Short mmCIF file of C-alpha atoms and ligand atoms in Angstrom, two decimals:
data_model
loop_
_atom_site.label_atom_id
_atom_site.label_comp_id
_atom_site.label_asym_id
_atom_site.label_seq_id
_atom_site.Cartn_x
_atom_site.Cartn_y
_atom_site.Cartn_z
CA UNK A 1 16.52 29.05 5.30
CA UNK A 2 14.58 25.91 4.71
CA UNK A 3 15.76 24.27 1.31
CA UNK A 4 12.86 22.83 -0.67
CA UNK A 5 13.13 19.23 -2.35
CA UNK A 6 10.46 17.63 -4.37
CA UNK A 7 9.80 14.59 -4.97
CA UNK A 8 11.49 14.13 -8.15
CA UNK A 9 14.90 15.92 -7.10
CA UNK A 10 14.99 13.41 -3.89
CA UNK A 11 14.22 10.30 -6.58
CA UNK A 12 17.05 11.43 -8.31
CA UNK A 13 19.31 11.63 -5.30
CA UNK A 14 18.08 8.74 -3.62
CA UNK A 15 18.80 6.91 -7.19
CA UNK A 16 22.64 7.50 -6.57
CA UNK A 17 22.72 5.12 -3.75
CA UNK A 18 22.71 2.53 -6.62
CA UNK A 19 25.79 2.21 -8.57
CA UNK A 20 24.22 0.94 -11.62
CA UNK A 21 21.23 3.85 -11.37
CA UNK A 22 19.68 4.08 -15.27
CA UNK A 23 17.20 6.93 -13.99
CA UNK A 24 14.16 4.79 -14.75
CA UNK A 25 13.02 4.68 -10.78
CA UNK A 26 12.88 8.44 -11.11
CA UNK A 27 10.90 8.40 -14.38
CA UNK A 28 8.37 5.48 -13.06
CA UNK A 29 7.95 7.46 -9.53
CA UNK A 30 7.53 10.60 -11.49
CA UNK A 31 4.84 8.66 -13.46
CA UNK A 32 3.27 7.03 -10.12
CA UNK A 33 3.44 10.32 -8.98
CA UNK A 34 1.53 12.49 -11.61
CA UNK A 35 -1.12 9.20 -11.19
CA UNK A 36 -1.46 10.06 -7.96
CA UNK A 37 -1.95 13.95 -8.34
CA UNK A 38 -4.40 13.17 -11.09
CA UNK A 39 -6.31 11.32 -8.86
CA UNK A 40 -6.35 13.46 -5.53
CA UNK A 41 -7.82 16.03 -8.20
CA UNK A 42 -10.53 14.07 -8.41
CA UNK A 43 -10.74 12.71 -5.02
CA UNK A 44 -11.27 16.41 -3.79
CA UNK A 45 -14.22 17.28 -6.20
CA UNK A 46 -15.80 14.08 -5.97
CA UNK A 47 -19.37 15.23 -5.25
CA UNK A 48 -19.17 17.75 -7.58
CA UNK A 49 -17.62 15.34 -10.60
CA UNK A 50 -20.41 13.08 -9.77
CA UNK A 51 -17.91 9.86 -9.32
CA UNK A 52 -19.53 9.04 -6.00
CA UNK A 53 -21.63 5.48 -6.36
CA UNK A 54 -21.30 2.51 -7.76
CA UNK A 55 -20.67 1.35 -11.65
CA UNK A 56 -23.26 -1.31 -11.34
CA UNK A 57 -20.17 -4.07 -11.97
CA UNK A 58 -18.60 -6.66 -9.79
CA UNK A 59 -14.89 -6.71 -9.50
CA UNK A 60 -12.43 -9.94 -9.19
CA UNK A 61 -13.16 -9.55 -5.55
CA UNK A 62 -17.15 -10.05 -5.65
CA UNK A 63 -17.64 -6.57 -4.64
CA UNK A 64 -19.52 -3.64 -6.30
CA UNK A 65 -17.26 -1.35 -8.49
CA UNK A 66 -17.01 1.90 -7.40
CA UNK A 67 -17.06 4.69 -9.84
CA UNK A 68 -13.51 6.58 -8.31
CA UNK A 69 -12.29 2.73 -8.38
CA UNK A 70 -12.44 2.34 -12.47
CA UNK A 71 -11.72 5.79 -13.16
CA UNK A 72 -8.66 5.68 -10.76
CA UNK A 73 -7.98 2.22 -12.13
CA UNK A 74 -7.54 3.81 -15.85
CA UNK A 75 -5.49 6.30 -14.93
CA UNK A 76 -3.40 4.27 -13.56
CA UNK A 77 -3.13 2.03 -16.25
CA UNK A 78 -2.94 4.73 -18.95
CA UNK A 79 -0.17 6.14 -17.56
CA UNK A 80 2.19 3.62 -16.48
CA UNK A 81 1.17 2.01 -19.11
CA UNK A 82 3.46 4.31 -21.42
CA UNK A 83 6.40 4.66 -19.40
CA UNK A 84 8.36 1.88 -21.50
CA UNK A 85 9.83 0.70 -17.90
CA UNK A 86 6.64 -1.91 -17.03
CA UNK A 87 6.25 -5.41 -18.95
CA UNK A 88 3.29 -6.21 -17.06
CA UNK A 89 1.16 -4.66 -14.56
CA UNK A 90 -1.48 -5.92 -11.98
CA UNK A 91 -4.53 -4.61 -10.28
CA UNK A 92 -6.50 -5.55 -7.18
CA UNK A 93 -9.55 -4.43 -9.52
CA UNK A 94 -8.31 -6.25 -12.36
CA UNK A 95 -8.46 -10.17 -12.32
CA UNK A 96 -5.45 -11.05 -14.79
CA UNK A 97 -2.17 -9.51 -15.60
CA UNK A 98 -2.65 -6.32 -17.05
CA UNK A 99 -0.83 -6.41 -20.43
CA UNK A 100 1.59 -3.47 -21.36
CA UNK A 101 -0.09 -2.38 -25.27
CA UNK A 102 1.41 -4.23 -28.02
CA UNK A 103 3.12 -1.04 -29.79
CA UNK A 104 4.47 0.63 -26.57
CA UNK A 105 8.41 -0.15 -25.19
CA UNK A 106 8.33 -3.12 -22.73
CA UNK A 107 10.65 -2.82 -20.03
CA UNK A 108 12.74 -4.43 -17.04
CA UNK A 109 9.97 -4.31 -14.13
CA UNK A 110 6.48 -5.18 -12.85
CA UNK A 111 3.92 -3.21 -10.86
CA UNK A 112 1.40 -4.61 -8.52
CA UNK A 113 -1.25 -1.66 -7.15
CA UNK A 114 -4.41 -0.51 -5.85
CA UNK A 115 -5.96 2.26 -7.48
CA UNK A 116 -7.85 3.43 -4.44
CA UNK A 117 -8.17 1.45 -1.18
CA UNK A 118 -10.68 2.24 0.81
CA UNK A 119 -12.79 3.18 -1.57
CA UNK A 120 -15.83 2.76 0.06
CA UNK A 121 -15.14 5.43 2.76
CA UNK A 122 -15.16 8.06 -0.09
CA UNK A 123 -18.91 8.50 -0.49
CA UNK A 124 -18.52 9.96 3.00
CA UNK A 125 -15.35 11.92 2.72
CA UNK A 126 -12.95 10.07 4.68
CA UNK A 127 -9.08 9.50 3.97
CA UNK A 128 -8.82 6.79 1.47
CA UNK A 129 -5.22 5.99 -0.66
CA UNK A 130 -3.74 4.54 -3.81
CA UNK A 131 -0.85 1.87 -3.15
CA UNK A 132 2.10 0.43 -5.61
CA UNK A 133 4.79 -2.05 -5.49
CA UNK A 134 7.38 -2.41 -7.99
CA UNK A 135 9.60 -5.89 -8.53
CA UNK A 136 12.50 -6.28 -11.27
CA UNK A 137 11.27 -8.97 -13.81
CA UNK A 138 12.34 -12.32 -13.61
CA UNK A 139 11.76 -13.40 -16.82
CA UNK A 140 14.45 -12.23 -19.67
CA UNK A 141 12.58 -10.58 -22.88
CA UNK A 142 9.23 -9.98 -23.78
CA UNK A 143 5.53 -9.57 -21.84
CA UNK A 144 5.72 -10.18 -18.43
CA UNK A 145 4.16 -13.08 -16.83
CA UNK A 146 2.60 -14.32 -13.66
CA UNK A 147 6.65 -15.36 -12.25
CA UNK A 148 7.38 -11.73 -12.57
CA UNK A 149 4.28 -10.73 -10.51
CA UNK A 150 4.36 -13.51 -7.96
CA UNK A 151 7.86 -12.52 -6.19
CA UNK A 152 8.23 -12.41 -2.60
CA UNK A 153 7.75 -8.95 -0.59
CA UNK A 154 11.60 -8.87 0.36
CA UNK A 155 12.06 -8.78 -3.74
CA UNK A 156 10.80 -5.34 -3.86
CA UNK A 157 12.84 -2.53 -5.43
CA UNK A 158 10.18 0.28 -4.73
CA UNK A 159 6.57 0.61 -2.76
CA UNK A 160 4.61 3.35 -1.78
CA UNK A 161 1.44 4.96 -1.18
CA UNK A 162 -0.48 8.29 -1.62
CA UNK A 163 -3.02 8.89 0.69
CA UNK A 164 -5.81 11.75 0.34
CA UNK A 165 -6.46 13.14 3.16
CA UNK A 166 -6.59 17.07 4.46
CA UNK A 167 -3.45 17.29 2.51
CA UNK A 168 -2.27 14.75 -0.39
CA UNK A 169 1.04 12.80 0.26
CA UNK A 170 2.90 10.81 -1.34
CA UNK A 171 5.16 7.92 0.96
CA UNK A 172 7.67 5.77 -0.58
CA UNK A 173 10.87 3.64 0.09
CA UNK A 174 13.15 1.62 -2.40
CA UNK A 175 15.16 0.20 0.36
CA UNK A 176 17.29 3.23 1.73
CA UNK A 177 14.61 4.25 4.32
CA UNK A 178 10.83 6.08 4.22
CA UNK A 179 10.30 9.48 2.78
CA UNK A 180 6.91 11.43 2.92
CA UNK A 181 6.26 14.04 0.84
CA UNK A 182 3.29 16.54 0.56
CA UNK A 183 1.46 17.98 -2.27
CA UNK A 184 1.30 21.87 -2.52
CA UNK A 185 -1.78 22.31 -5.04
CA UNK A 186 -0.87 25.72 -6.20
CA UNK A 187 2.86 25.32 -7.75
CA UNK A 188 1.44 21.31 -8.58
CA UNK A 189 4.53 19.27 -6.47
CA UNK A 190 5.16 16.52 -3.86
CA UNK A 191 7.44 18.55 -1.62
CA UNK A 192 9.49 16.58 1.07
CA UNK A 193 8.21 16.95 4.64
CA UNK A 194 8.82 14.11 6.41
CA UNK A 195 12.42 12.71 5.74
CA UNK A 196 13.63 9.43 6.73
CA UNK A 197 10.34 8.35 8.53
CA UNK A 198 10.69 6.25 12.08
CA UNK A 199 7.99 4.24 13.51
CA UNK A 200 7.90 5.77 17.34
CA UNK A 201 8.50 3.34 20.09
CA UNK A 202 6.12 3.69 21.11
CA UNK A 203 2.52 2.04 20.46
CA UNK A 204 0.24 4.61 20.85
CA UNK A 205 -2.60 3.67 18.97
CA UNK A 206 -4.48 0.04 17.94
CA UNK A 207 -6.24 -0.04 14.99
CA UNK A 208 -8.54 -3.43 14.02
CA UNK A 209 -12.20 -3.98 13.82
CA UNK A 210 -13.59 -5.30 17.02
CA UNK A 211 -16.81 -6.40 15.61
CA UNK A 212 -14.71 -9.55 15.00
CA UNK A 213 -13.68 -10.00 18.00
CA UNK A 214 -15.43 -13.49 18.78
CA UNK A 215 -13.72 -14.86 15.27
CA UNK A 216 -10.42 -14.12 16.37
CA UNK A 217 -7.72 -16.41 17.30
CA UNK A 218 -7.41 -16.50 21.11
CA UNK A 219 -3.77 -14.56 20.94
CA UNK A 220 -5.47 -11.70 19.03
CA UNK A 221 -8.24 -11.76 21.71
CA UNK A 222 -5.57 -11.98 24.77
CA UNK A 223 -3.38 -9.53 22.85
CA UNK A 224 -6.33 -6.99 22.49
CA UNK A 225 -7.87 -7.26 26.02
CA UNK A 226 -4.14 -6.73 27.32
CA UNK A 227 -3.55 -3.63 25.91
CA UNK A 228 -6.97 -2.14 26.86
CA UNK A 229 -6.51 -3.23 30.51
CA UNK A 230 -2.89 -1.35 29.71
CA UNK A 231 -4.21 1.80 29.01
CA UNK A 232 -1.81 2.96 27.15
CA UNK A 233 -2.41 2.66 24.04
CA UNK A 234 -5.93 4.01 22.55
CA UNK A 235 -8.09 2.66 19.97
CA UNK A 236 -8.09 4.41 16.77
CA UNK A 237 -9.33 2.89 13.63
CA UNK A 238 -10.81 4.49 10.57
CA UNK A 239 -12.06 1.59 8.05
CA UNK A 240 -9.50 2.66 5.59
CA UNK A 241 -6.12 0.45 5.73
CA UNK A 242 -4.14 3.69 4.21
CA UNK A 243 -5.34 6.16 6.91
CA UNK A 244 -4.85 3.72 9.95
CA UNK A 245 -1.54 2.71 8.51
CA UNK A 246 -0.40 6.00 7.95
CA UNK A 247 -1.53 7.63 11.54
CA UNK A 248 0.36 4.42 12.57
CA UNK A 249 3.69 4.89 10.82
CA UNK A 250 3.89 8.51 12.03
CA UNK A 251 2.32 8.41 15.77
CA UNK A 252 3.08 5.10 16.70
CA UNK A 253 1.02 2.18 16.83
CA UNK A 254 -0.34 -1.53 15.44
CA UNK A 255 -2.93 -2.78 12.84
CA UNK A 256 -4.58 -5.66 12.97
CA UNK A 257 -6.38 -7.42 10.29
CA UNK A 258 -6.51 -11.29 11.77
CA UNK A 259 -7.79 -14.45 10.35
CA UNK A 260 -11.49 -14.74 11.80
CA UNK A 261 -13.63 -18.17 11.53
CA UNK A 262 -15.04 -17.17 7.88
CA UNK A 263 -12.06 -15.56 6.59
CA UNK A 264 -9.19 -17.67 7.36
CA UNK A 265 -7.13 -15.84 4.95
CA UNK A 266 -7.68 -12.54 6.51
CA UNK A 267 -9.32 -9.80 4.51
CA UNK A 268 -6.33 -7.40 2.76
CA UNK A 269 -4.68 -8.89 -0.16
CA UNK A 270 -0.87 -9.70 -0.38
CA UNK A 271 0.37 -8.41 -3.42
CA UNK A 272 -1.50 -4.87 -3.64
CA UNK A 273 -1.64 -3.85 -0.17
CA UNK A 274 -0.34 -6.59 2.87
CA UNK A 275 3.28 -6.83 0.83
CA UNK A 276 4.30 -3.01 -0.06
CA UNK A 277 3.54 -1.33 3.60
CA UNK A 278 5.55 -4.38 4.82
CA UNK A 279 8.35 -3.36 3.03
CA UNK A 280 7.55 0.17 4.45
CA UNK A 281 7.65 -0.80 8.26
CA UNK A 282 10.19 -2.29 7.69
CA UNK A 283 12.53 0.61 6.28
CA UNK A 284 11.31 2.38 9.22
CA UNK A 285 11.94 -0.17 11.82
CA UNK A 286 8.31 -1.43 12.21
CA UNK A 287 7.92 -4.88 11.35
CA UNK A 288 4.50 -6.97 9.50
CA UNK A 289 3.58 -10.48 10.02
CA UNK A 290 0.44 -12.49 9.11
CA UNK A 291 0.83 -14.09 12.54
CA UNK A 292 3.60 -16.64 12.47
CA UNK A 293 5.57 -15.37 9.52
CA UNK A 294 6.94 -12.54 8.16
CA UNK A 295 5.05 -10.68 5.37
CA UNK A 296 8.31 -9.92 3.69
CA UNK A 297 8.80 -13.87 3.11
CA UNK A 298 5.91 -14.99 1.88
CA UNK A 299 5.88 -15.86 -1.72
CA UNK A 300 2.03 -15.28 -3.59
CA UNK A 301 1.15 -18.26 -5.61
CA UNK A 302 -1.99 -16.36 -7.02
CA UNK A 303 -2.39 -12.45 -7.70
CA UNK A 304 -5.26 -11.69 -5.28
CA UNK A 305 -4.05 -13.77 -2.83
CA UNK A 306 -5.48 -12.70 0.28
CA UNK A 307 -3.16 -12.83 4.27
CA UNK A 308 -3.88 -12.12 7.51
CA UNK A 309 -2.02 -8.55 8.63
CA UNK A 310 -0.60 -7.64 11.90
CA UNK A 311 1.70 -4.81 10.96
CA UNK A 312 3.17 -1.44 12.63
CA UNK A 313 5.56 -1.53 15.93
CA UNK A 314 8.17 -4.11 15.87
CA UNK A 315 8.01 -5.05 19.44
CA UNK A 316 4.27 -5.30 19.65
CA UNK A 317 3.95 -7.24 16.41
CA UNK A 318 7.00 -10.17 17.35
CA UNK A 319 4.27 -9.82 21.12
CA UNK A 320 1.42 -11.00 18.81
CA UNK A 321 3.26 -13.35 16.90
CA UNK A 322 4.68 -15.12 20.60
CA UNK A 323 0.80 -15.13 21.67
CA UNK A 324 -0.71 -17.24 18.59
CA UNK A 325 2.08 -19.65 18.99
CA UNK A 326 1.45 -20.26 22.30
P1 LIG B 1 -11.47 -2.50 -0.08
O1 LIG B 1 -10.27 -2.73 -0.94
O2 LIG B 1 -12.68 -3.26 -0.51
O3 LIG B 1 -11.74 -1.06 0.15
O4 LIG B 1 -11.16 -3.17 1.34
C1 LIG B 1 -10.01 -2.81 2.00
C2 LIG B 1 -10.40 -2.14 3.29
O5 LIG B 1 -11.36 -1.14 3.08
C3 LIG B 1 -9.20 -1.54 3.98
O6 LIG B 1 -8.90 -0.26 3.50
C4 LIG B 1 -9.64 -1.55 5.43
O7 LIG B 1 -8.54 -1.62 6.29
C5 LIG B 1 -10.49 -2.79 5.51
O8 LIG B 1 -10.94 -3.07 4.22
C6 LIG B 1 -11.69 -2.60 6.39
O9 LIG B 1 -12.38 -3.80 6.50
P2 LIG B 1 -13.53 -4.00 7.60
O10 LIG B 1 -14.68 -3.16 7.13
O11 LIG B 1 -13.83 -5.46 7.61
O12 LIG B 1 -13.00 -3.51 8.91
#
């Protein structure tokens, strides 16, 4: 008979692995967790609950403000907000450090997160995902500040995401491999379904936006028209950095989101999305790079600090890494 874990009995579990385990990882996943049901509630009714469209505001990032963006932002921020485990909190929607209320608990770590990425593929019902990455503080007492936010990747204690797709899951690691879980609406839990996740071998799909293509770096260029004169690996790429990643981490495969001529930081942002699915390929042998460095190592000096992403099979990324040095 199969046994049946959720997501909060395999927190708990995984929690013993650390000899000095308080419980509060189980309570803030927990939280992240209900967050994330909340919002795949919504997700999945979004014509009806009339969130589609914009807000009419312009986020930190100069784009439009989608309505599923604020309203997943504030729940978010409501709810971790209370947990009495965060001293500070930050948002790729919000432009400072999100400050943990004056009469709630403050407590011994941060969270960096993006309420929904993707968001613009929602309008037209594709997968899109929320993303989190936890750090211990390194300040002593008090509200956190900027030092406790701007920590290298390899600092993290926890990241994960939830992606909504045909079925809602929830992915996370704390540094004792990948776990994947899926939510079964009618009983309301994250059950676990994929444990101990492994990036294949083998690279069977690339995922980047050609349309680029003549803003590339020549090693992304010679990379790319390589593996389509291979063959063996087809091109797959949704729009959404959640979906591709996740179709990546399961079937196999490499993202690429490269420096181009008027982005020379690359597109995805460090902090809320580059930096926690690093830490993810990682656990699960993949490996992430912004070209010539791993993402792991590199330490923010600004909260929407944005980096170049080349992230999925190990042996394909270190490939692409050989290829812009040359
Ligand atoms: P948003 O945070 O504005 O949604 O941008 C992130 C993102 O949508 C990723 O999910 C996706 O991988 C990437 O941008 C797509 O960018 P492009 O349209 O340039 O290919």
């Amino acid at each position: 008979m199969n046994t049946t874990v959720t997501l909060n009995q395999h927190v708990y579990l995984d929690q013993k692995n650390y000899p000095q385990g308080t419980g509060v990882f189980s309570e803030l996943l927990s939280e992240i967790a209900l967050a994330g049901k909340i919002i795949s509630r919504e997700v999945n009714k979004a014509g009806i609950a009339e969130i589609y469209g914009f807000t009419g505001d312009i986020n930190v990032q100069g784009e439009e403000v989608q309505k599923i963006d604020e309203w997943a932002q504030k729940t978010f921020e409501n709810i971790l907000g209370h947990t009495g485990h965060l001293c500070a909190m930050a948002s790729e929607e919000k432009e400072d450090i999100i400050r943990i209320s004056d009469n709630k608990q403050l407590g011994n770590y941060v969270m960096a997160f993006d309420p929904i990425d993707g968001c613009s593929n929602i309008d037209v019902n594709v997968n899109i995902g929320s993303i989190f990455s936890i750090h211990k503080r390194v300040t002593k007492q008090g509200h956190g500040t900027l030092k406790d936010l701007l920590q290298p990747g390899f600092k993290q204690v926890a990241a994960g995401y939830i992606v909504y797709g045909s079925s809602t899951m929830f992915v996370y690691t704390t540094g004792h491999g990948v776990h994947g879980f899926t939510l079964d609406p009618s009983i309301g839990e994250f059950l676990l379904t994929h444990k101990d996740i492994k990036s294949p071998k083998t690279c069977k799909n690339f995922s980047t936006n050609e349309t680029y293509y003549h803003e590339w770096p020549n090693g992304i260029k010679k990379y790319i028209d390589n593996i389509k004169k291979g063959g063996q690996s087809s091109a797959r790429y949704i729009g959404s950095l959640i979906a591709d990643f996740h179709r990546n981490l399961l079937d196999g495969g490499i993202f690429l989101y490269p420096r181009t001529k008027k982005r020379s930081n690359g597109k995805l942002r460090l902090l809320y999305e580059a930096s926690p699915l690093a830490f993810i390929i990682e656990q699960a042998g993949g490996y992430a790079s912004n070209g010539g460095k791993n993402i792991l190592e590199i330490t923010p000096t600004e909260l929407h600090q944005r980096t170049p992403l080349i992230i999925g099979n190990k042996e394909e990324v270190k490939k692409i890494e050989k290829l812009l040095q040359s």
